[in-house]
Short mmCIF file of C-alpha atoms in Angstrom, two decimals:
data_model
loop_
_atom_site.label_atom_id
_atom_site.label_comp_id
_atom_site.label_asym_id
_atom_site.label_seq_id
_atom_site.Cartn_x
_atom_site.Cartn_y
_atom_site.Cartn_z
CA MET A 555 -101.80 11.53 40.76
CA ARG A 556 -106.01 13.00 40.32
CA ARG A 557 -107.50 13.54 37.26
CA MET A 558 -107.97 17.29 38.21
CA HIS A 559 -104.33 17.92 38.89
CA ARG A 560 -103.25 15.63 35.50
CA ILE A 561 -105.93 18.65 34.48
CA ARG A 562 -104.78 21.20 36.30
CA ARG A 563 -100.52 20.31 35.56
CA THR A 564 -101.68 20.34 31.84
CA LEU A 565 -103.44 23.56 31.62
CA ASN A 566 -100.70 25.59 33.91
CA TYR A 567 -98.65 24.25 31.16
CA VAL A 568 -100.95 25.43 28.14
CA ASN A 569 -101.41 28.92 29.94
CA LEU A 570 -97.78 29.91 30.84
CA SER A 571 -98.25 30.41 34.30
CA THR A 572 -95.96 26.68 35.25
CA PRO A 573 -93.15 27.90 32.44
CA LEU A 574 -93.36 31.68 34.50
CA GLY A 575 -93.20 29.63 37.71
CA LEU A 576 -89.89 28.34 36.32
CA LEU A 577 -88.30 30.47 34.73
CA VAL A 578 -88.73 32.54 38.94
CA ALA A 579 -87.51 30.14 40.34
CA ARG A 580 -84.44 29.57 37.43
CA LEU A 581 -83.65 33.23 37.45
CA GLY A 582 -83.82 32.84 41.72
CA ARG A 583 -82.11 30.08 41.44
CA ALA A 584 -83.75 27.56 43.37
CA ARG A 585 -84.05 23.58 43.15
CA VAL A 586 -87.27 22.65 42.06
CA THR A 587 -88.29 19.08 43.28
CA ALA A 588 -92.06 17.22 42.42
CA GLY A 589 -93.80 18.10 44.45
CA PRO A 590 -97.80 16.19 45.49
CA GLY A 591 -100.37 16.42 43.16
CA GLY A 592 -98.44 17.78 40.58
CA LEU A 593 -96.71 20.82 41.86
CA LEU A 594 -93.72 21.52 41.43
CA LEU A 595 -91.60 23.00 44.31
CA ALA A 596 -88.77 25.45 44.33
CA HIS A 597 -86.77 26.03 47.68
CA GLY A 598 -83.69 28.17 48.36
CA TYR A 599 -85.15 30.95 46.12
CA ARG A 600 -83.14 33.96 46.36
CA ILE A 601 -84.88 36.99 45.14
CA PRO A 602 -85.96 39.43 47.99
CA PHE A 603 -89.49 39.62 45.40
CA PRO A 604 -91.84 39.23 46.53
CA VAL A 605 -92.44 39.17 50.18
CA ALA A 606 -93.98 35.95 51.51
CA GLY A 607 -92.26 33.06 53.17
CA ALA A 608 -93.79 30.87 49.59
CA PHE A 609 -95.39 32.29 46.87
CA THR A 610 -96.88 30.16 43.26
CA LEU A 611 -97.10 30.82 39.49
CA GLY A 612 -98.64 27.95 38.23
CA ASN A 613 -98.08 24.50 39.32
CA VAL A 614 -94.49 26.06 40.64
CA VAL A 615 -94.45 26.83 44.14
CA LEU A 616 -91.23 28.86 45.81
CA THR A 617 -89.94 29.72 48.69
CA ARG A 618 -86.72 31.22 50.01
CA HIS A 619 -86.67 28.58 52.86
CA GLU A 620 -85.40 24.96 53.19
CA GLU A 621 -87.13 21.58 52.03
CA GLY A 622 -89.50 20.45 54.83
CA TYR A 623 -91.21 24.73 55.00
CA LEU A 624 -93.01 23.33 52.09
CA ALA A 625 -95.77 21.20 53.90
CA GLY A 626 -99.75 20.63 55.59
CA ASP A 627 -101.58 24.11 55.71
CA LEU A 628 -99.64 26.68 53.88
CA LEU A 629 -98.68 23.82 51.19
CA ARG A 630 -103.05 22.91 50.80
CA HIS A 631 -102.34 27.22 50.76
CA GLU A 632 -100.50 27.10 47.68
CA ASP A 633 -102.51 24.20 46.35
CA ARG A 634 -105.68 26.18 45.66
CA HIS A 635 -103.62 29.46 44.33
CA ALA A 636 -102.39 26.73 41.75
CA SER A 637 -105.66 25.81 40.87
CA GLN A 638 -106.46 29.39 41.19
CA TYR A 639 -103.99 30.21 37.91
CA MET A 640 -105.58 27.40 36.76
CA ALA A 641 -109.76 29.41 36.38
CA CYS A 642 -107.79 32.20 35.52
CA VAL A 643 -105.94 30.91 32.28
CA GLY A 644 -103.11 31.80 33.71
CA LEU A 645 -101.42 35.00 33.35
CA PRO A 646 -104.71 37.07 33.38
CA MET A 647 -104.30 36.02 37.49
CA LEU A 648 -101.15 38.07 37.97
CA PRO A 649 -102.83 41.02 37.25
CA LEU A 650 -106.33 40.50 39.53
CA TYR A 651 -104.53 39.05 41.86
CA VAL A 652 -102.50 43.21 42.25
CA VAL A 653 -106.07 44.63 42.48
CA ALA A 654 -107.15 42.06 44.99
CA VAL A 655 -103.75 42.98 47.11
CA VAL A 656 -104.62 47.02 46.66
CA VAL A 657 -108.48 46.22 47.36
CA SER A 658 -107.77 44.03 50.41
CA ILE A 659 -105.57 47.80 51.69
CA LEU A 660 -107.95 49.85 50.71
CA ILE A 661 -110.49 47.79 52.98
CA CYS A 662 -108.85 46.44 56.63
CA GLY A 663 -104.48 47.84 55.46
CA HIS A 664 -103.72 44.34 55.05
CA GLN A 665 -102.43 43.08 51.94
CA ALA A 666 -104.06 39.18 52.50
CA SER A 667 -107.00 39.23 54.46
CA TRP A 668 -109.39 40.57 52.29
CA ASN A 669 -107.60 39.40 48.69
CA VAL A 670 -109.97 37.54 47.51
CA PHE A 671 -107.34 34.94 46.23
CA GLU A 672 -106.37 34.69 49.57
CA ARG A 673 -109.96 33.83 50.98
CA LEU A 674 -110.67 31.30 48.84
CA ALA A 675 -106.70 30.02 49.08
CA ASP A 676 -108.26 30.04 53.45
CA LEU A 677 -106.44 32.53 55.16
CA GLU A 678 -105.26 30.35 58.07
CA ASP A 679 -103.63 27.82 56.06
CA GLY A 680 -101.39 30.41 54.73
CA ASN A 681 -100.99 31.95 58.09
CA TYR A 682 -102.67 35.42 57.27
CA PRO A 683 -104.43 37.38 60.00
CA ARG A 684 -108.05 37.73 60.02
CA ARG A 685 -108.29 41.82 59.82
CA SER A 686 -111.82 43.34 60.34
CA PRO A 687 -112.60 46.94 57.33
CA TRP A 688 -111.51 49.77 58.64
CA TRP A 689 -115.04 51.31 58.70
CA VAL A 690 -115.94 48.03 61.36
CA ARG A 691 -112.86 49.00 63.48
CA LYS A 692 -113.26 53.02 63.37
CA ALA A 693 -117.22 51.79 64.50
CA ALA A 694 -115.97 49.70 67.83
CA SER A 695 -113.72 52.86 68.87
#
């Protein structure tokens, strides 16, 4: 494991985002396995919120899908979110993310297209569309 991944893993435990992720995985009865880069992959998550193919809390990547779903571009996308938890000092990322969702909805009507966290994690890797702001679409019509 790279040095940066070890630092991220440690800081996300200390800032409580990974322990929260493990608690949510347990509450959602997900099976947790070790993943690449110090990530913990939680498959079979059973709580219907949030509505997403996968989501990250600290170093824990949760999905309702079975093993094998978290791979390639999507796993790289979620890996970037784990680093965002480290940069935001853990739990403050949650309200910041909610604000980013609201801003994105106000700009383009989609929760991720203009969400700064999703854009920094690469929209396409997360299977999100790039939507134009409402004022650009309105000017084009």
